[in-house]
Short mmCIF file of C-alpha atoms in Angstrom, two decimals:
data_model
loop_
_atom_site.label_atom_id
_atom_site.label_comp_id
_atom_site.label_asym_id
_atom_site.label_seq_id
_atom_site.Cartn_x
_atom_site.Cartn_y
_atom_site.Cartn_z
CA MET Z 1 75.24 95.81 128.77
CA LYS Z 2 78.26 98.14 127.95
CA ILE Z 3 81.93 97.01 127.84
CA THR Z 4 83.81 99.43 130.22
CA LYS Z 5 87.55 99.97 130.73
CA GLU Z 6 89.49 99.93 133.95
CA ASN Z 7 93.22 100.35 134.64
CA ASN Z 8 93.86 99.62 130.94
CA LYS Z 9 91.50 96.31 130.89
CA LEU Z 10 88.37 95.71 129.07
CA LEU Z 11 85.78 94.77 131.71
CA VAL Z 12 83.26 92.68 129.29
CA PRO Z 13 79.69 91.87 130.72
CA ASP Z 14 78.20 88.25 129.77
CA ASP Z 15 74.97 89.92 128.24
CA LEU Z 16 76.79 92.18 125.83
CA THR Z 17 75.26 94.65 123.71
CA VAL Z 18 77.33 95.49 120.27
CA PRO Z 19 76.20 98.44 118.13
CA PHE Z 20 76.23 97.49 114.36
CA ILE Z 21 75.87 99.33 111.18
CA GLU Z 22 74.00 97.49 108.49
CA GLY Z 23 75.80 99.33 105.71
CA ASP Z 24 75.16 99.85 102.21
CA GLY Z 25 74.59 97.77 99.13
CA VAL Z 26 74.86 93.99 100.22
CA GLY Z 27 75.32 95.33 103.88
CA ARG Z 28 71.64 94.06 104.72
CA GLU Z 29 72.45 90.63 103.35
CA ILE Z 30 75.71 90.00 104.83
CA THR Z 31 74.95 91.63 108.44
CA ALA Z 32 71.98 89.63 108.84
CA VAL Z 33 74.02 86.33 108.32
CA ASN Z 34 76.88 87.59 110.49
CA ARG Z 35 74.47 88.23 113.40
CA ALA Z 36 72.89 84.56 113.01
CA VAL Z 37 76.45 83.08 112.87
CA VAL Z 38 77.92 84.79 115.58
CA ASN Z 39 75.04 84.18 117.56
CA ALA Z 40 75.26 80.58 117.32
CA ALA Z 41 78.90 80.47 117.87
CA VAL Z 42 78.28 82.06 121.12
CA ALA Z 43 75.46 79.97 122.27
CA LYS Z 44 77.63 76.94 121.58
CA ALA Z 45 80.60 78.08 123.12
CA TYR Z 46 79.01 79.05 126.77
CA GLY Z 47 75.69 77.38 126.90
CA GLY Z 48 73.57 80.21 127.00
CA LYS Z 49 75.83 81.76 129.75
CA ARG Z 50 76.83 84.57 127.22
CA SER Z 51 75.22 86.22 124.63
CA ILE Z 52 74.92 89.31 122.07
CA GLU Z 53 72.14 91.78 121.97
CA TRP Z 54 72.42 93.74 118.25
CA LYS Z 55 72.04 97.25 118.47
CA GLU Z 56 71.31 98.70 115.19
CA VAL Z 57 72.83 102.59 114.63
CA LEU Z 58 72.77 104.32 111.23
CA ALA Z 59 75.48 105.68 108.60
CA GLY Z 60 75.34 105.81 104.81
CA GLY Z 61 72.58 105.79 102.88
CA LYS Z 62 69.87 104.32 105.28
CA ALA Z 63 71.05 106.97 107.97
CA PHE Z 64 70.45 109.97 104.84
CA GLU Z 65 66.97 108.43 104.09
CA GLN Z 66 66.01 108.77 107.48
CA THR Z 67 67.89 111.44 109.06
CA GLY Z 68 69.33 113.73 106.26
CA ASN Z 69 72.71 113.07 107.58
CA ARG Z 70 75.19 110.13 106.33
CA LEU Z 71 76.92 109.71 109.58
CA PRO Z 72 74.44 111.29 112.70
CA ASP Z 73 76.09 112.08 115.85
CA ASP Z 74 73.96 109.80 117.27
CA THR Z 75 75.79 107.04 116.06
CA LEU Z 76 79.50 108.32 116.66
CA ASN Z 77 78.23 108.91 120.36
CA VAL Z 78 76.65 105.30 120.39
CA PHE Z 79 80.21 103.87 119.32
CA ARG Z 80 81.90 106.07 122.04
CA GLU Z 81 79.56 104.92 124.87
CA TYR Z 82 79.50 101.13 123.75
CA LEU Z 83 83.54 100.88 123.16
CA ILE Z 84 83.09 98.33 120.21
CA GLY Z 85 80.83 97.81 117.19
CA LEU Z 86 80.61 96.22 113.86
CA LYS Z 87 80.10 97.75 110.45
CA GLY Z 88 79.23 96.73 106.98
CA PRO Z 89 80.35 98.26 103.88
CA LEU Z 90 79.51 102.24 103.08
CA THR Z 91 79.55 103.84 99.75
CA THR Z 92 82.64 106.56 99.13
CA PRO Z 93 82.19 108.10 95.62
CA VAL Z 94 85.50 108.45 93.46
CA GLY Z 95 86.57 111.81 92.36
CA GLU Z 96 83.57 113.60 93.73
CA GLY Z 97 80.73 113.61 96.33
CA ILE Z 98 80.74 112.95 99.81
CA ARG Z 99 84.03 112.09 101.92
CA SER Z 100 84.52 108.33 102.94
CA LEU Z 101 82.50 107.61 105.81
CA ASN Z 102 84.98 104.99 106.95
CA VAL Z 103 87.81 107.51 106.98
CA ALA Z 104 85.43 109.95 108.87
CA MET Z 105 84.59 107.63 111.39
CA ARG Z 106 88.21 106.48 111.98
CA GLN Z 107 89.51 110.20 112.41
CA MET Z 108 86.59 111.44 114.77
CA LEU Z 109 86.95 108.15 117.09
CA ASP Z 110 90.81 108.27 116.86
CA LEU Z 111 90.78 104.70 115.58
CA TYR Z 112 94.53 104.94 114.76
CA VAL Z 113 94.91 101.24 113.93
CA CYS Z 114 93.92 99.65 110.99
CA LEU Z 115 94.52 95.99 111.89
CA ARG Z 116 94.34 93.57 108.90
CA PRO Z 117 95.35 89.92 109.67
CA VAL Z 118 95.76 87.88 106.24
CA ARG Z 119 95.82 83.65 106.30
CA TRP Z 120 94.85 81.29 104.05
CA PHE Z 121 92.20 78.83 104.63
CA ARG Z 122 92.45 75.52 103.01
CA GLY Z 123 90.25 74.85 100.14
CA VAL Z 124 90.25 78.48 98.80
CA VAL Z 125 91.77 78.77 95.74
CA SER Z 126 95.04 81.25 95.54
CA PRO Z 127 96.81 82.54 92.55
CA ILE Z 128 99.97 81.86 94.28
CA LYS Z 129 101.86 78.45 94.47
CA GLU Z 130 102.23 78.36 98.54
CA PRO Z 131 99.20 80.41 100.02
CA GLN Z 132 99.87 78.42 103.15
CA ASN Z 133 103.04 80.83 103.74
CA VAL Z 134 100.95 84.18 103.73
CA ASN Z 135 100.29 84.73 107.43
CA MET Z 136 100.60 88.28 108.28
CA THR Z 137 99.24 90.88 110.62
CA ILE Z 138 99.18 94.34 109.03
CA PHE Z 139 99.07 97.40 111.59
CA ARG Z 140 98.03 100.56 109.28
CA GLU Z 141 98.33 103.69 110.48
CA ASN Z 142 94.90 105.01 110.20
CA THR Z 143 94.35 108.71 110.84
CA GLU Z 144 97.55 110.75 108.77
CA ASP Z 145 98.87 110.32 105.63
CA ILE Z 146 97.06 111.49 102.42
CA TYR Z 147 93.69 110.40 104.04
CA ALA Z 148 93.84 113.24 106.27
CA GLY Z 149 91.87 114.67 103.50
CA ILE Z 150 94.05 117.92 103.20
CA GLU Z 151 93.70 118.74 99.34
CA TRP Z 152 92.73 121.45 97.04
CA GLN Z 153 90.82 121.32 93.52
CA GLN Z 154 92.59 122.35 90.22
CA GLY Z 155 91.53 125.73 89.30
CA THR Z 156 90.32 126.82 92.74
CA PRO Z 157 91.32 129.85 94.55
CA GLU Z 158 92.85 127.96 97.69
CA ALA Z 159 94.79 126.19 94.87
CA ALA Z 160 95.86 129.42 93.35
CA ARG Z 161 96.66 130.63 96.65
CA LEU Z 162 98.52 127.52 97.90
CA LEU Z 163 100.80 127.56 94.64
CA ARG Z 164 101.64 131.20 95.27
CA PHE Z 165 102.86 130.51 98.89
CA LEU Z 166 104.63 127.36 97.96
CA LYS Z 167 106.61 129.48 95.08
CA ASP Z 168 107.31 132.59 96.89
CA GLU Z 169 107.30 131.40 100.80
CA MET Z 170 108.65 128.40 100.44
CA GLY Z 171 110.81 128.50 97.06
CA VAL Z 172 109.11 125.62 95.49
CA LYS Z 173 110.39 125.75 91.96
CA ASN Z 174 109.45 122.14 90.77
CA ILE Z 175 105.87 122.05 90.09
CA ARG Z 176 105.83 120.70 86.44
CA PHE Z 177 102.23 122.09 85.44
CA GLU Z 178 101.43 124.92 87.87
CA ASP Z 179 97.78 126.37 86.25
CA THR Z 180 96.49 122.63 86.09
CA SER Z 181 97.77 121.19 89.53
CA ALA Z 182 95.78 120.12 92.38
CA PHE Z 183 97.53 119.71 95.56
CA GLY Z 184 97.47 117.55 98.71
CA ILE Z 185 99.33 117.69 101.88
CA LYS Z 186 100.42 114.26 103.51
CA PRO Z 187 101.05 114.89 107.28
CA VAL Z 188 102.86 112.32 109.22
CA SER Z 189 103.82 112.70 112.86
CA VAL Z 190 106.07 111.43 115.85
CA GLU Z 191 103.31 110.66 117.97
CA GLY Z 192 101.36 109.01 114.92
CA THR Z 193 104.14 106.93 113.90
CA GLU Z 194 105.09 105.88 117.75
CA ARG Z 195 101.72 104.80 118.74
CA LEU Z 196 101.24 102.69 115.62
CA VAL Z 197 104.47 101.10 115.87
CA ARG Z 198 104.14 100.19 119.81
CA ALA Z 199 101.07 98.74 118.80
CA ALA Z 200 102.48 96.45 116.46
CA ILE Z 201 105.64 95.64 118.72
CA GLU Z 202 103.07 94.92 121.65
CA TYR Z 203 101.05 92.74 119.47
CA ALA Z 204 103.93 90.71 118.10
CA LEU Z 205 105.28 90.07 121.70
CA ALA Z 206 101.91 89.08 122.74
CA ASN Z 207 101.45 86.50 120.19
CA SER Z 208 104.98 85.24 120.26
CA LEU Z 209 105.84 86.62 116.86
CA ARG Z 210 109.63 87.78 116.41
CA THR Z 211 109.79 90.21 113.37
CA VAL Z 212 108.32 93.45 112.97
CA THR Z 213 108.98 95.11 109.63
CA LEU Z 214 108.32 98.91 108.93
CA VAL Z 215 107.32 99.43 105.40
CA HIS Z 216 107.74 103.13 103.90
CA LYS Z 217 108.68 104.89 100.88
CA GLY Z 218 111.52 106.96 102.57
CA ASN Z 219 114.02 106.59 99.58
CA ILE Z 220 111.74 109.20 97.83
CA MET Z 221 109.21 110.91 100.51
CA LYS Z 222 112.57 111.56 103.00
CA PHE Z 223 110.66 113.32 106.01
CA THR Z 224 107.14 111.72 106.05
CA GLU Z 225 107.92 107.88 104.98
CA GLY Z 226 111.13 108.44 105.89
CA GLY Z 227 110.48 109.93 109.24
CA PHE Z 228 108.11 106.78 109.81
CA LYS Z 229 111.03 104.54 109.45
CA ARG Z 230 113.15 106.64 111.53
CA TRP Z 231 111.09 107.15 114.47
CA GLY Z 232 110.03 103.48 114.43
CA TYR Z 233 113.53 102.55 114.86
CA GLU Z 234 114.10 104.95 117.57
CA LEU Z 235 110.75 103.88 119.29
CA ALA Z 236 111.87 100.37 119.44
CA THR Z 237 115.58 100.90 120.39
CA ARG Z 238 114.25 103.20 123.36
CA GLU Z 239 111.05 101.08 124.44
CA TYR Z 240 112.32 97.53 123.45
CA ALA Z 241 116.06 97.48 124.18
CA ARG Z 242 115.79 94.40 126.25
CA GLN Z 243 113.62 92.41 123.78
CA LEU Z 244 116.00 93.45 120.88
CA SER Z 245 119.24 92.45 123.13
CA GLU Z 246 117.47 89.01 123.95
CA GLY Z 247 116.66 88.42 120.26
CA THR Z 248 112.80 87.90 121.06
CA LEU Z 249 112.01 91.21 118.75
CA VAL Z 250 113.63 91.93 115.47
CA ILE Z 251 112.47 95.34 113.99
CA ASN Z 252 113.57 95.74 109.89
CA ASP Z 253 112.36 97.91 107.40
CA CYS Z 254 111.51 97.59 103.62
CA ILE Z 255 110.85 100.21 101.13
CA ALA Z 256 107.20 99.53 99.94
CA ASP Z 257 107.62 98.75 95.98
CA ALA Z 258 110.27 95.96 96.93
CA PHE Z 259 108.08 94.74 99.73
CA LEU Z 260 104.90 93.87 97.37
CA GLN Z 261 107.41 92.13 95.20
CA ASN Z 262 108.92 90.03 98.27
CA THR Z 263 105.62 88.99 99.55
CA LEU Z 264 104.71 87.06 96.31
CA LEU Z 265 108.08 85.74 96.24
CA THR Z 266 109.17 84.88 99.68
CA PRO Z 267 105.93 85.83 102.24
CA GLU Z 268 107.30 83.52 104.74
CA ARG Z 269 109.90 86.15 105.76
CA TYR Z 270 107.13 88.44 107.31
CA GLN Z 271 105.10 88.18 110.45
CA VAL Z 272 103.89 91.53 111.56
CA ILE Z 273 103.70 94.85 109.32
CA ALA Z 274 103.69 98.37 110.25
CA THR Z 275 103.18 101.13 107.50
CA LEU Z 276 101.58 104.32 106.77
CA ASN Z 277 97.87 104.70 105.71
CA LEU Z 278 98.02 104.54 102.08
CA ASN Z 279 101.06 101.49 101.96
CA GLY Z 280 98.69 99.87 104.20
CA ASP Z 281 95.80 99.95 101.94
CA TYR Z 282 97.56 98.86 98.83
CA ILE Z 283 99.51 96.18 100.97
CA SER Z 284 96.56 94.47 102.62
CA ASP Z 285 94.50 94.16 99.28
CA GLN Z 286 97.43 92.41 97.44
CA LEU Z 287 97.78 90.24 100.66
CA ALA Z 288 94.21 89.27 100.92
CA ALA Z 289 94.38 88.39 96.85
CA MET Z 290 96.95 86.41 97.55
CA VAL Z 291 94.75 84.21 99.74
CA GLY Z 292 91.97 84.23 97.86
CA GLY Z 293 90.38 87.82 97.69
CA ILE Z 294 88.94 90.49 99.48
CA GLY Z 295 85.61 88.56 100.30
CA ILE Z 296 87.77 86.59 103.09
CA ALA Z 297 89.74 89.80 104.37
CA PRO Z 298 88.72 91.10 107.70
CA GLY Z 299 89.45 94.13 109.40
CA ALA Z 300 89.36 96.44 112.59
CA ASN Z 301 89.80 99.81 113.53
CA ILE Z 302 91.08 100.25 117.05
CA ASN Z 303 92.43 102.60 119.64
CA TYR Z 304 94.43 100.44 122.34
CA LEU Z 305 94.46 103.47 124.48
CA THR Z 306 90.88 104.05 125.02
CA GLY Z 307 89.55 100.48 124.07
CA HIS Z 308 87.52 101.86 121.20
CA ALA Z 309 87.53 99.58 117.94
CA ILE Z 310 85.07 99.12 115.06
CA PHE Z 311 85.13 95.92 112.98
CA GLU Z 312 84.25 95.89 109.58
CA ALA Z 313 84.15 94.24 106.05
CA THR Z 314 86.61 95.18 104.05
CA HIS Z 315 85.30 95.40 100.64
CA GLY Z 316 82.80 97.65 98.84
CA THR Z 317 79.09 97.67 99.01
CA ALA Z 318 78.92 95.62 95.44
CA PRO Z 319 75.78 97.60 94.06
CA ASP Z 320 75.83 94.81 91.14
CA ILE Z 321 74.89 91.95 93.39
CA ALA Z 322 72.87 93.81 96.04
CA GLY Z 323 69.84 92.29 96.99
CA ARG Z 324 70.47 89.48 94.87
CA ASP Z 325 71.67 87.01 97.67
CA LEU Z 326 75.15 86.36 96.15
CA ALA Z 327 77.56 88.37 98.31
CA ASN Z 328 80.28 86.79 100.50
CA PRO Z 329 79.58 87.49 104.30
CA SER Z 330 83.20 86.00 105.06
CA SER Z 331 85.12 89.22 105.57
CA LEU Z 332 82.58 90.45 107.96
CA LEU Z 333 82.51 87.07 109.50
CA LEU Z 334 85.84 87.04 110.15
CA SER Z 335 86.05 90.74 111.39
CA SER Z 336 83.35 89.36 113.92
CA VAL Z 337 86.03 86.66 115.13
CA MET Z 338 88.28 89.48 115.56
CA MET Z 339 85.67 91.22 117.61
CA LEU Z 340 85.56 88.09 119.82
CA GLU Z 341 89.16 87.92 120.26
CA TYR Z 342 89.25 91.39 120.97
CA ILE Z 343 86.92 91.14 123.90
CA GLY Z 344 88.37 87.91 125.15
CA TRP Z 345 85.55 85.08 123.76
CA ASN Z 346 88.08 83.14 122.18
CA GLU Z 347 86.15 80.13 122.34
CA ALA Z 348 83.36 81.68 120.08
CA ALA Z 349 85.95 82.89 117.46
CA ALA Z 350 87.51 79.55 117.28
CA ILE Z 351 84.03 77.67 116.53
CA ILE Z 352 83.32 80.32 113.84
CA THR Z 353 86.69 80.11 112.24
CA ALA Z 354 86.67 76.09 112.43
CA ALA Z 355 83.32 76.21 110.63
CA MET Z 356 84.70 78.55 107.86
CA ASP Z 357 87.57 76.00 107.51
CA GLU Z 358 85.47 73.13 107.39
CA ALA Z 359 82.91 74.59 104.87
CA PHE Z 360 86.26 75.72 102.59
CA LEU Z 361 87.87 72.62 102.69
CA ASN Z 362 84.49 70.65 101.24
CA GLY Z 363 83.93 73.07 98.49
CA ASN Z 364 81.23 74.98 100.39
CA ALA Z 365 81.34 78.91 99.58
CA THR Z 366 79.70 81.50 98.15
CA ALA Z 367 80.02 81.92 94.23
CA ASP Z 368 82.88 84.08 94.32
CA LEU Z 369 85.07 81.29 95.77
CA ALA Z 370 83.21 78.30 94.86
CA ARG Z 371 83.40 78.73 91.31
CA PHE Z 372 87.51 78.47 91.60
CA MET Z 373 87.12 75.34 93.90
CA PRO Z 374 87.64 71.82 92.15
CA GLY Z 375 84.16 70.10 92.90
CA GLY Z 376 82.87 73.79 94.42
CA LYS Z 377 79.35 74.09 95.36
CA SER Z 378 77.95 77.70 95.18
CA LEU Z 379 75.70 78.87 97.93
CA SER Z 380 73.75 81.70 98.30
CA THR Z 381 74.59 84.30 101.05
CA ALA Z 382 71.97 82.94 103.19
CA GLN Z 383 72.50 79.24 102.74
CA PHE Z 384 76.43 79.71 103.26
CA GLY Z 385 75.38 81.37 106.74
CA ARG Z 386 72.84 78.42 107.51
CA HIS Z 387 75.63 75.67 106.48
CA LEU Z 388 77.95 77.03 108.79
CA GLN Z 389 75.63 77.57 111.42
CA SER Z 390 74.88 73.54 110.80
CA ILE Z 391 78.67 72.67 111.66
CA ILE Z 392 78.31 75.13 114.48
CA ASN Z 393 75.60 73.02 115.88
#
């Protein structure tokens, strides 16, 4: 059965159907493990009173092989109908070829928040001295900025036309190498900023987190990133004046490059981060590295207004190890934890998190993590999944 939304509340059936995209590369291996572990946790938490039926939909290479389309309309329609879904990694070529399917899905479904919580698990080796101080949640704007895909390739008639417009109509004089430049447009709106910052503030208040930090590069990009900062403060002042005056909410901001330095030196200063699309991409990956790597970094793409959400592995397709039973399924597992929390199945979510905590503390992990753990035991993808199930059961 499907989730519905009434009066701004998700109505979740006990026998829930969840659409999923297997993904490219290591996707087949990690999604299989993920389904088994999630099913075990749900069965343990609810004694058979709740269950998940997994409904596969197509995207990426598998979709292209079967339909000739990497992102079929049927897939998007299923996600629209069922509200939530899960997604393995999808291939995105660099510099040429198809546009990012991940970005396309976010834009087509208007999933305007990329939610990336970052925390450390005991037993996981980190490159920093005190990884336990890293506990942040990033709200990355997901539909604007340079990810809007508005750009023109160098040497094309379109690039030449835009250059003429910039010079003749807009008076632009500081393009250093005119004839060999490619061009991109960076849209940042009041509405896009406000709904992102509002979601971050609501999350902070709901989770008793006091500080929301607006991260931007407004010292250089005055009207886009600078606008994000200004509009964020204005929204907070207008809609959350009481919480600000009571001290239950503090809004501050930080220049993006200083923020990246500060997270290494004093990560405990930050709780909830609201930032633009490109900044959020860099920030979330750095923070993931600080707690052990992208392999244990979960992520979700959410529209809090409509209720639509897709939870995803945040890493790539890892074609070099695809089919070798080596991939770490933890990113997708922790994204499933986020999914379970999103629908209110917190007991099942907590069971998975506790099982992973126990496994890592005892040095049981896939090779990417176990090789750094003192006495670590390297498990295959399937073995790690079975180990988690044994802890759960």
